[in-house]
XYZ file of C-alpha atoms in Angstrom:
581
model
C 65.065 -16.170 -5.964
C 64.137 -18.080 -2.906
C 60.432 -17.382 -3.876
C 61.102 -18.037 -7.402
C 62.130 -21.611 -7.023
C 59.198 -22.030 -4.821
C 56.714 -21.630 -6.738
C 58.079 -23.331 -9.315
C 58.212 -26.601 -7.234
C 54.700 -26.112 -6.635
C 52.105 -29.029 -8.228
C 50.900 -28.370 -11.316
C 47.252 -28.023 -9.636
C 48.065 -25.598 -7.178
C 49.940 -23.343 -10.027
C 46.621 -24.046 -12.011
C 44.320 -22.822 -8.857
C 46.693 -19.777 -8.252
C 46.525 -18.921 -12.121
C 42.530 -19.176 -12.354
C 41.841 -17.706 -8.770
C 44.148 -14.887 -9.805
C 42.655 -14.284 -13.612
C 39.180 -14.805 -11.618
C 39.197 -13.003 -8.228
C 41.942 -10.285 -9.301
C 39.267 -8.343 -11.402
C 36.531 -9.148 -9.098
C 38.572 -7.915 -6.060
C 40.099 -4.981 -8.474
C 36.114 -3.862 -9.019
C 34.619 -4.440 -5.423
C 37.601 -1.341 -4.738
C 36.391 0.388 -7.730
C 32.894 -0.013 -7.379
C 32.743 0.627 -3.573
C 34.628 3.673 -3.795
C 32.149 4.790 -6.479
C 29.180 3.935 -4.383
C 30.458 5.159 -1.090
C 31.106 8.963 -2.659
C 27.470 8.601 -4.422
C 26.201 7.735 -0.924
C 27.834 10.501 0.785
C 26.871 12.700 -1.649
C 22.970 11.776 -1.817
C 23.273 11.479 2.550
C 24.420 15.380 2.048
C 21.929 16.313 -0.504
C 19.151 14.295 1.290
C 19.725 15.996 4.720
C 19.811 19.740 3.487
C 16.923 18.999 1.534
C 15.328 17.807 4.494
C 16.831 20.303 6.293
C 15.670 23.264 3.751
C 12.225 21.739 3.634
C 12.072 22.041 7.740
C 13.465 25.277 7.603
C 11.055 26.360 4.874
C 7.662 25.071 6.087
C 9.030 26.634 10.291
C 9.231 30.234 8.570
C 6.029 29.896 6.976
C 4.312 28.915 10.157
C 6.156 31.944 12.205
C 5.867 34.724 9.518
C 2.045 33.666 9.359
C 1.987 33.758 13.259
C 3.908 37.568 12.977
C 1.631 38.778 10.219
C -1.772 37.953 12.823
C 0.596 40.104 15.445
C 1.230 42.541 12.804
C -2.620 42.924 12.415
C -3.108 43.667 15.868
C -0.475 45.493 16.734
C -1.798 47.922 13.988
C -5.497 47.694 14.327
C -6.646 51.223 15.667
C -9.010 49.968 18.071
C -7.322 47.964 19.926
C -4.569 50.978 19.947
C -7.298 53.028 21.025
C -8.832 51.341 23.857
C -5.457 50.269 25.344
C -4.269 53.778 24.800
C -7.313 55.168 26.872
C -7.272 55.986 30.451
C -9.380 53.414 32.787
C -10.050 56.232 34.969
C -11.818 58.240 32.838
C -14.220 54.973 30.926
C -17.267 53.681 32.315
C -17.458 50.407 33.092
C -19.936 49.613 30.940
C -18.308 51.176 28.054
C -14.704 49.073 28.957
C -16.689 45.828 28.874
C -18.182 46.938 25.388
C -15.113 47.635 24.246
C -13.244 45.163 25.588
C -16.132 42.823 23.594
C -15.331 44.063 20.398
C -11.406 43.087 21.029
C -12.461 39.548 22.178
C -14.539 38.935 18.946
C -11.530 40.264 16.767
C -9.008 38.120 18.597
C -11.003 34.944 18.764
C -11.503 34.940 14.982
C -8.070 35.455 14.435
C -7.162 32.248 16.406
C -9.826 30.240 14.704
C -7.998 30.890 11.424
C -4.551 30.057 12.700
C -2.572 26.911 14.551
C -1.297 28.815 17.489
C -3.291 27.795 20.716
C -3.639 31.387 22.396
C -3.166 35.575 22.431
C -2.767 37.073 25.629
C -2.624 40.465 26.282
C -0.635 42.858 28.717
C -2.202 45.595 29.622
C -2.754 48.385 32.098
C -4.118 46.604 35.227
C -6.629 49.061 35.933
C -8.668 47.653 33.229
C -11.919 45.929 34.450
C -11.128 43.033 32.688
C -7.366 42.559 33.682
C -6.969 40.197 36.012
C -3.619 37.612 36.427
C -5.166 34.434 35.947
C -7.520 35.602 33.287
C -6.765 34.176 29.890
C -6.863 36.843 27.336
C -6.534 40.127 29.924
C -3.816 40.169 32.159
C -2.005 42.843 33.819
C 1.207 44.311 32.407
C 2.461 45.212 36.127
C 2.362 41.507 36.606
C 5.195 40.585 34.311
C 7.232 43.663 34.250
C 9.772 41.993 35.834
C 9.601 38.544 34.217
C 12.846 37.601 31.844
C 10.903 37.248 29.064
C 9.056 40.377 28.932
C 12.442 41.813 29.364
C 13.423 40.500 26.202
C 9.945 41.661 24.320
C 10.287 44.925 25.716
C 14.051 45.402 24.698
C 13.225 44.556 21.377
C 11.883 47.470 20.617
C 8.523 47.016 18.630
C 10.191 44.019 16.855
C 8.472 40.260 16.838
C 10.681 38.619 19.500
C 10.278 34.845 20.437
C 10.692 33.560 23.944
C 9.636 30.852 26.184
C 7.176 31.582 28.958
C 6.560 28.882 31.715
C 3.289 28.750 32.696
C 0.714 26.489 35.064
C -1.924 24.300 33.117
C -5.577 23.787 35.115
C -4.085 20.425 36.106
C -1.216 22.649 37.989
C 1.046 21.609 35.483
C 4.383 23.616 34.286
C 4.605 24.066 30.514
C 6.748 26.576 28.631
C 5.265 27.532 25.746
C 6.794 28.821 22.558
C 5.845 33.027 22.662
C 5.497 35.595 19.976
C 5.753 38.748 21.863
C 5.419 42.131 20.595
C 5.027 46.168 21.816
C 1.687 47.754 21.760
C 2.288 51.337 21.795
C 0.184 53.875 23.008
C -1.831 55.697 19.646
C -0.886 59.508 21.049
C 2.827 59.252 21.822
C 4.765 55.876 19.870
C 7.395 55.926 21.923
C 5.393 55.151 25.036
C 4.663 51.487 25.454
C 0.663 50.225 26.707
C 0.886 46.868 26.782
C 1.996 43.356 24.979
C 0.191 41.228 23.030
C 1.848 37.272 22.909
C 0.078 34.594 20.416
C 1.405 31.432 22.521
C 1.809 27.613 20.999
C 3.005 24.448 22.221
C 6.978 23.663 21.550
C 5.459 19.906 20.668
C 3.465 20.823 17.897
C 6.326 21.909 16.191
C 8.280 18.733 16.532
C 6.683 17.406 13.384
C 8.293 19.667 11.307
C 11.958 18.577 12.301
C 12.162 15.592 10.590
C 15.763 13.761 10.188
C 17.045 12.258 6.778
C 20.468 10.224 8.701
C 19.893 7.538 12.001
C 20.935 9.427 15.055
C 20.375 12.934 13.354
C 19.895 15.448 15.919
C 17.502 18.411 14.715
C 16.757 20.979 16.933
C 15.583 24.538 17.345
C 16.459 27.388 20.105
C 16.822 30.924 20.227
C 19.586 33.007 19.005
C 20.229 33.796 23.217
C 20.615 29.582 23.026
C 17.419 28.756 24.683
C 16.215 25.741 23.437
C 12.832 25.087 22.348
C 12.285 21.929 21.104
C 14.249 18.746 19.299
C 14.087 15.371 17.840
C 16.759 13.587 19.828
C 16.544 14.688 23.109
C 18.831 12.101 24.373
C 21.300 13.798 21.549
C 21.418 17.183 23.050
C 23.977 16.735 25.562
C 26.809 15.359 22.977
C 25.761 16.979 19.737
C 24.114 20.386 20.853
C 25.983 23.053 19.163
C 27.930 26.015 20.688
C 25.478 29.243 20.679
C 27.467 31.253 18.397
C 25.129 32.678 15.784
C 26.843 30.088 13.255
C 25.092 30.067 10.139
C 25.532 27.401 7.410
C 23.673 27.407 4.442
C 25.124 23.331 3.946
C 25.961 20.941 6.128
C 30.023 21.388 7.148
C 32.474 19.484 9.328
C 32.613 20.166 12.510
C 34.711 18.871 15.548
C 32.852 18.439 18.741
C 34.070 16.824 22.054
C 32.641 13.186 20.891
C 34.225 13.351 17.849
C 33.437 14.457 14.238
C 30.091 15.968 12.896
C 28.259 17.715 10.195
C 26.001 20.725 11.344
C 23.733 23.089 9.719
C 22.436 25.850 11.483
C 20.237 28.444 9.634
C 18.157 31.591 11.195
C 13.985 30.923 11.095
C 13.011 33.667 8.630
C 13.395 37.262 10.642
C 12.501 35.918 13.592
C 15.326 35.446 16.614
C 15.010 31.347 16.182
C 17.511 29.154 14.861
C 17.431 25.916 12.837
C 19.995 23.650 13.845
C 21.238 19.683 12.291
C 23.744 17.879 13.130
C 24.767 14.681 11.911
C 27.311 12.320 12.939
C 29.760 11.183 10.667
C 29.888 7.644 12.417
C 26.210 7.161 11.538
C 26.695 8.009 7.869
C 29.887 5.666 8.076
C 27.751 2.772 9.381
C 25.517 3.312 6.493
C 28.147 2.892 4.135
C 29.474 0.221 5.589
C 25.944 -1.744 5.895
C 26.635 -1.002 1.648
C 29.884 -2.515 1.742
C 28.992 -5.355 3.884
C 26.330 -6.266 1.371
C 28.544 -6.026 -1.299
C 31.173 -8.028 0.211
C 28.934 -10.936 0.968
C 27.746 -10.241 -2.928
C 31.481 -10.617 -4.324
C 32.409 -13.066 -1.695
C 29.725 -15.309 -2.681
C 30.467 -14.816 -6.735
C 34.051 -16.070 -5.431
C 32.968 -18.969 -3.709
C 30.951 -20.199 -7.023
C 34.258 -19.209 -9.159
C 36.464 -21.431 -6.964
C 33.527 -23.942 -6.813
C 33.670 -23.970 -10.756
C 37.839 -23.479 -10.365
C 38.515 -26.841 -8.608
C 36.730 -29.067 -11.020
C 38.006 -27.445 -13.937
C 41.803 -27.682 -12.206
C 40.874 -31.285 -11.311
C 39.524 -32.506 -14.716
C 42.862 -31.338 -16.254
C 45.509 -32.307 -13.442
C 43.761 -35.699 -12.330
C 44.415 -37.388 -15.594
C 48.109 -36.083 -15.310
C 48.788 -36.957 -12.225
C 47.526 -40.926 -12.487
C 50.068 -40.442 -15.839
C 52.779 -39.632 -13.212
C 51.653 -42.378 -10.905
C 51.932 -44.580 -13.685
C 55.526 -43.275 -14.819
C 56.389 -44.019 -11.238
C 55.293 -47.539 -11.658
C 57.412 -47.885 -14.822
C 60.264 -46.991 -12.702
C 59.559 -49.545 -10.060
C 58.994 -52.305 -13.093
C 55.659 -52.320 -13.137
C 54.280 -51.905 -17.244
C 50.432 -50.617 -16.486
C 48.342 -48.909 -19.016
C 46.598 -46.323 -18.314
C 42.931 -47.360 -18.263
C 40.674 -44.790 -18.637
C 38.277 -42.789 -20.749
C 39.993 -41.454 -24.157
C 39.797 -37.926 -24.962
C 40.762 -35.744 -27.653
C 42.858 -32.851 -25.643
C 46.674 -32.670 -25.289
C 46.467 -34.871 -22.353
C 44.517 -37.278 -23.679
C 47.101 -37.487 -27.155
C 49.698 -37.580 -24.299
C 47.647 -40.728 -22.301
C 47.543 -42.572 -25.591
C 50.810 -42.297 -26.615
C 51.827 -43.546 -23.189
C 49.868 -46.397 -23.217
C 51.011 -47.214 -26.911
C 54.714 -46.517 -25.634
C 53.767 -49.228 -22.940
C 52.309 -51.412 -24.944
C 55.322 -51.434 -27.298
C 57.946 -52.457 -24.112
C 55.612 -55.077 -22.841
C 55.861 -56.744 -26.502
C 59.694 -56.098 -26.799
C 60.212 -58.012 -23.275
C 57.775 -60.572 -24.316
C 59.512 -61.423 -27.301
C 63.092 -60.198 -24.934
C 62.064 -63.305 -22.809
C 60.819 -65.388 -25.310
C 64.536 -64.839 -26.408
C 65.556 -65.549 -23.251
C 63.547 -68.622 -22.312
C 64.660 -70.422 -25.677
C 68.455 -68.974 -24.679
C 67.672 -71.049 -21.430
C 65.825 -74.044 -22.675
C 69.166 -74.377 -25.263
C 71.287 -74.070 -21.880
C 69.702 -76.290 -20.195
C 69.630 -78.492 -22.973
C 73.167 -78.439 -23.308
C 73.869 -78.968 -20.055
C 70.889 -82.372 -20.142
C 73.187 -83.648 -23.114
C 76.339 -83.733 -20.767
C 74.448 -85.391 -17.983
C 73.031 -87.744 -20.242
C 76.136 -89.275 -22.167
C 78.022 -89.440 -19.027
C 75.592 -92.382 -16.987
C 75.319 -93.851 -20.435
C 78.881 -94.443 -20.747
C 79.382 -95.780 -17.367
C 76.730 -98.242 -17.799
C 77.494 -99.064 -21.084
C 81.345 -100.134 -19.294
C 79.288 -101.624 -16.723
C 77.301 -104.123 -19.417
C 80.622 -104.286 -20.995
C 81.980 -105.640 -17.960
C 79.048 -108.065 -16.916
C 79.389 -108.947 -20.669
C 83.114 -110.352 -20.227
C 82.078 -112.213 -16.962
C 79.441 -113.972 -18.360
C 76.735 -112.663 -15.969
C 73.903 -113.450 -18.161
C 70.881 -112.703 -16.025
C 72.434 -109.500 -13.932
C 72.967 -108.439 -17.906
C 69.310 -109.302 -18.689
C 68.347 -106.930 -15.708
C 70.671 -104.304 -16.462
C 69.460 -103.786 -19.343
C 65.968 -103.881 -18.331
C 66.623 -101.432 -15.857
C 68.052 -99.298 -18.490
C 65.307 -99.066 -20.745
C 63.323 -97.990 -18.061
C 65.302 -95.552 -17.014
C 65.549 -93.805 -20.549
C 61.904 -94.454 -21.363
C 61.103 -92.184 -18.427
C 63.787 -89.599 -19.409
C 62.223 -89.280 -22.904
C 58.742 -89.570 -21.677
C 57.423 -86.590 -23.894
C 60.102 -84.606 -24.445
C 59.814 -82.725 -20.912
C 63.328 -81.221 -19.389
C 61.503 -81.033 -16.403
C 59.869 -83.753 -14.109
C 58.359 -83.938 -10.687
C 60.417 -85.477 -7.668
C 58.466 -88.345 -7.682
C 59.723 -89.503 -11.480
C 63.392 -88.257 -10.364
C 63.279 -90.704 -7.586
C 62.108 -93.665 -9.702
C 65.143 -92.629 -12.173
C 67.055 -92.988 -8.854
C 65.606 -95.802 -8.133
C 66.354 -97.588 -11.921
C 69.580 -96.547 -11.157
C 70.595 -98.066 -8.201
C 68.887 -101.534 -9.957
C 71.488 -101.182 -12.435
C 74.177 -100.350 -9.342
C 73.028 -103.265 -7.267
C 73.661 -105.683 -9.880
C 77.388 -103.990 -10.200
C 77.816 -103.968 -6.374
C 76.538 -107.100 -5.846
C 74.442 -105.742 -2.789
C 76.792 -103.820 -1.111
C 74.527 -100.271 -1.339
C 71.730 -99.999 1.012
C 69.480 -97.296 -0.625
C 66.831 -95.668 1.393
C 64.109 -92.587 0.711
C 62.815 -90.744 3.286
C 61.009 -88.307 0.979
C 57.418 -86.198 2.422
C 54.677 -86.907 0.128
C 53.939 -83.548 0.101
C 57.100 -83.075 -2.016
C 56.470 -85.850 -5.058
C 54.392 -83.179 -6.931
C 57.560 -80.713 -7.100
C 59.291 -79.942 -10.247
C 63.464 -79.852 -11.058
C 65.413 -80.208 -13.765
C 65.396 -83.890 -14.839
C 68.716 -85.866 -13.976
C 68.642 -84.059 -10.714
C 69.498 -86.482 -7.760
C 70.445 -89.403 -10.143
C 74.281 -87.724 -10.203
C 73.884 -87.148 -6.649
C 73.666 -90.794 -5.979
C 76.265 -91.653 -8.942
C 78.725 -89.187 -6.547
C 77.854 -90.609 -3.014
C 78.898 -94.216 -4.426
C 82.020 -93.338 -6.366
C 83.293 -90.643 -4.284
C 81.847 -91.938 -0.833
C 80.984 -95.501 -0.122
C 83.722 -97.065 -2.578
C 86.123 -95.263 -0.463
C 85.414 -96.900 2.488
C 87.932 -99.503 3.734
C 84.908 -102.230 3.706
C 82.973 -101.289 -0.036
C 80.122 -101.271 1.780
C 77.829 -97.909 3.081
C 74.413 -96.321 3.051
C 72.676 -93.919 0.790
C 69.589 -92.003 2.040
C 67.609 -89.452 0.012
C 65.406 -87.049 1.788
C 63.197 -84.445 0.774
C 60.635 -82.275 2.817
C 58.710 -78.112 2.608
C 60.112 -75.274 4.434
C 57.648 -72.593 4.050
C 58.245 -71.780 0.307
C 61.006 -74.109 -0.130
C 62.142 -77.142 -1.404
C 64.648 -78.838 0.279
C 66.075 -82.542 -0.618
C 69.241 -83.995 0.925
C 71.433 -87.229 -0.689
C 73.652 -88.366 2.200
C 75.990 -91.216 2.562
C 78.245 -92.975 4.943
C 81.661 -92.947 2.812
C 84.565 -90.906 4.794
C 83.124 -87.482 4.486
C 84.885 -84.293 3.645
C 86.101 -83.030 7.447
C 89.417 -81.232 7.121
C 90.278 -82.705 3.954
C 90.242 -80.381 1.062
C 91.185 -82.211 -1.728
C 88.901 -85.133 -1.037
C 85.841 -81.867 -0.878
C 87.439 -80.775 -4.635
C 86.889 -84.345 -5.853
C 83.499 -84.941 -4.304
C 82.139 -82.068 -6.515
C 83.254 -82.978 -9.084
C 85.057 -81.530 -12.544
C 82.129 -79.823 -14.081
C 80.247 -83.280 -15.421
C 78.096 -83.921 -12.342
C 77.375 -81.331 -9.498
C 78.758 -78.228 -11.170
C 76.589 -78.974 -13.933
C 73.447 -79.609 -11.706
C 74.300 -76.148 -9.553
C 74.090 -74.565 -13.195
C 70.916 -75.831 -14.447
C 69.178 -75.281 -11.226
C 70.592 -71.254 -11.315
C 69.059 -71.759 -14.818
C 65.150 -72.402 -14.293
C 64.649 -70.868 -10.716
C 67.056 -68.187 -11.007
C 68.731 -68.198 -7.937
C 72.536 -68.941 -7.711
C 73.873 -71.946 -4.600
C 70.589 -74.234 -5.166
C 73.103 -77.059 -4.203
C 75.592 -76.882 -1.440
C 78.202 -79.579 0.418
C 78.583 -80.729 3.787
C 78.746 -83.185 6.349
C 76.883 -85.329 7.877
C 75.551 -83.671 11.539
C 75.792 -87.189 12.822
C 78.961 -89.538 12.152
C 80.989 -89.544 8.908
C 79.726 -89.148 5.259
C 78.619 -86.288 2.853
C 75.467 -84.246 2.632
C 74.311 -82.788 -0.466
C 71.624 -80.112 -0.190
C 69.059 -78.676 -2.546
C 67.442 -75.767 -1.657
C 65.452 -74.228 -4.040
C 61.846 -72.471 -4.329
C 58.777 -74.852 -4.444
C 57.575 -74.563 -8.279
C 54.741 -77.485 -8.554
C 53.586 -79.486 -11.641
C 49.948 -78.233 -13.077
């Protein structure tokens, strides 16, 4: 279950890899098994066919050479003169007549080693022979090796071709053993009486070339059947492969368990004669073979894999990049942010899928457009609303204040005030904006407090102490004018005297704007009711607090305290710095 849920959180990529890798590498995999179990029993069976071929072929052209080399001991074994002159008694020939003889023999014997490969006959004979001498190298005494192992062994064998190995001294002083043919020469009156031995000799080495190997490391060797060995291919083999001397005989090559480990041998008898043909093969060597075949084809198939997942990736990334800058956009959409998706179009299911998000998009972004269109006319009516209470309010208190200057006959101060009026409304409707810069809100202040002056007869010092870098700012029109309007009413009229100060400031605090209307009337310290009337019923500050929440949309863009030096008021607004273009 555990693994189940897993893999189902996976990315849609790496399920995408897994699926491809797995329809792509599964078969190739499932085949490289297949295929290299195939192989590997078609090598082991052409290795085994290969080496008793090899081995047959050995074995074939070795009894050819030997039954040749038996048939030329046949022929003199059975030639009657040579019977007859080794049958004779040396007493009883001439000299003369055992040299002529002896002549005749020579002739026969050299022209049967001119027609063969063997290097030499020597014959055994009765040592009172003229010509039989022990270092002599056709004539040499039979007494002389009587006693010698391997003239045991031709003498035992009753008549029979019998190989052996006979050391012997080379004119360099040299000892060789050299591969014998031996055979019986019996005595032409009475066969069961032995006269001598003839041997037809060769060299072990020139039979090396005939025991050729098919496998690395094949050992190939041949010995007699008392286990004398005669000659190999691997002589550095012989002393862990060497077979028991048993007489086995295989006509194919078999396992077999030696001491190192595990073999093949072949051992096969050399025509009639007493020599045997022995192979063996280990099956570590054949293994390494097939595993130089696997190798190969595991860098083959790994390679094919490497190109599959070079061609997988792409493939995976063509489909799943597109999907996932989809989901990054999504994401987006969830944070607020209404991006299309920019890219190339294409006609496959994720492409229909990109296009109908970016038409889906498209779609919200004109719904809030005309949404806040809504909205901003919602607000300008608001804020319009709110203008036309700010705006019949100073008009009726000046109005009462012409009225009044009207009933005391103040001709001139009415001139003025109405001067001052004028100007102040001609700014106001100055083309039709419900927004104007600090600078123009100050002159409306400033129109005002004309009109004041002429009420107060002096009694209002007015003072700005506004940054320059401020005057470009934009607020709500009518702004600090009710500001003012509340510091004289509600502050400086309340003094015992009539008399205070009004000061409007204005400076940039990072990203703010921040302008301050203060006065010097009795202040609001401890006294709650007198903080309730300073702010008014709704007509003047509330209203102000309002619009401002309105157009930078951030509630408390006017707060109320007191002065941090003396007594009066201080009214602050705080709101973010939105300039004029």
């Amino acid at each position: 279950m555990k693994l189940t849920k897993r893999i189902g959180n996976l990315s849609l990529r790496k399920k995408l890899i897994a699926l491809l890798a797995a329809v792509g590498i599964g078969p190739l995999i499932f085949t490289f098994f297949l295929s290299y179990g195939e192989l590997r029993n078609s090598v082991l069976n052409n290795q085994h066919y290969a080496a008793n071929q090899n081995f047959t072929q050995s074995l074939t052209m070795l009894s050819s050479k030997f039954t040749h080399i038996e048939e030329i001991s046949s022929m003199i074994m059975i030639d009657e003169d040579i019977n007859a002159v080794f049958s004779s008694d040396p007493g009883s020939m001439a000299v003369w007549e055992q040299l002529a003889k002896f002549d005749e023999i020579t002739e026969y014997t050299n022209i049967l080693k001119n027609d063969s490969e063997y290097e030499d006959i020597v014959y055994y004979i009765d040592g009172r022979f003229v010509i039989a001498a022990e270092d002599a190298p056709m004539y040499r005494p039979l007494e002389s090796i009587e006693n010698e192992t391997w003239a045991q062994k031709i003498l035992s064998g009753g008549g029979e071709s019998v190989w052996v190995l006979v050391p012997e001294t080379d004119e360099r002083m040299n000892a060789r053993k050299y591969l014998t043919l031996g055979r019986i020469l019996w005595n032409s009156d009475n066969y069961s009486e032995p006269v001598g031995l003839v041997t037809i000799r060769m060299n072990p080495d020139s039979i090396r070339q005939y025991l050729s190997a098919s496998i690395r490391d094949q050992l190939v060797y041949l010995e007699t059947a008392d286990g004398e060995l005669i000659v190999s291919n691997r002589d550095d083999k012989l002393s862990s492969m060497r077979l028991p001397s048993d007489g086995l005989q295989q006509d194919i090559f078999k396992p077999i368990e030696l001491p190192p480990g595990d073999y093949l041998a072949r051992s096969m008898k050399v025509g009639s004669s007493n020599l045997y043909l022995r192979s063996v093969i280990s099956q570590q060597a054949l293994s390494e073979d097939i595993n130089v075949i696997r190798n190969q084809m595991l860098v083959t198939y790994l390679i094919i894999s490497t190109l599959l997942l070079m061609v997988i990736f792409p493939v995976t990334r063509s489909i799943t990049s597109r999907i996932f800058m989809l989901m990054n956009k999504m994401t987006q959409v969830r944070q607020g942010r209404l991006n299309t998706l920019d890219i190339e179009p294409r006609e496959d299911e994720v492409g229909h899928l990109i296009s109908s998000y970016n038409y889906m998009i498209n779609s919200v972004r004109e719904l809030m457009d005309e949404q806040f269109r809504l909205g901003q006319e919602k607000l300008g009516a608001e804020l319009k609303a709110l203008q036309s209470q700010i705006n019949p309010h100073f008009l009726y208190n000046t109005l009462d204040m012409i009225v009044w200057m009207a009933q005391k006959d103040e001709r001139r101060n009415l001139q003025e005030v109405v001067y001052s009026l004028s100007d102040y409304y001609k700014l106001i409707l100055n083309k039709g904006e419900d927004f104007v810069t600090v600078e123009d809100e100050l002159r409306l202040c400033l129109y005002y407090m004309e009109i004041q002056q002429k009420r107060y007869k002096g009694r209002i010092v007015y003072e700005v102490e506004v940054e320059e870098e401020t005057l470009g700012c934009l607020l709500p029109k009518i702004t600090l004018q009710p500001l003012v309007e509340n510091a004289i009413v509600h502050g400086i009229l309340e003094n015992d005297t009539g008399y205070g100060k009004i000061k409007v400031k204005g400076r940039l605090m990072k990203d703010r704007l921040v302008l301050e209307v203060e006065d010097d009337g009795p202040g609001m310290k401890g006294n709650t009711g007198r903080r309730v009337k300073y702010q008014g019923s709704g007509y003047g500050t509330q209203n102000i607090g309002k619009r401002l929440e309105l157009y930078f949309g951030e509630p408390n863009g006017i707060r109320f305290a007191d002065k941090e030096k003396g007594r009066g008021t201080r009214v602050i607004i705080d709101v973010p710095i939105v300039c004029s273009k």
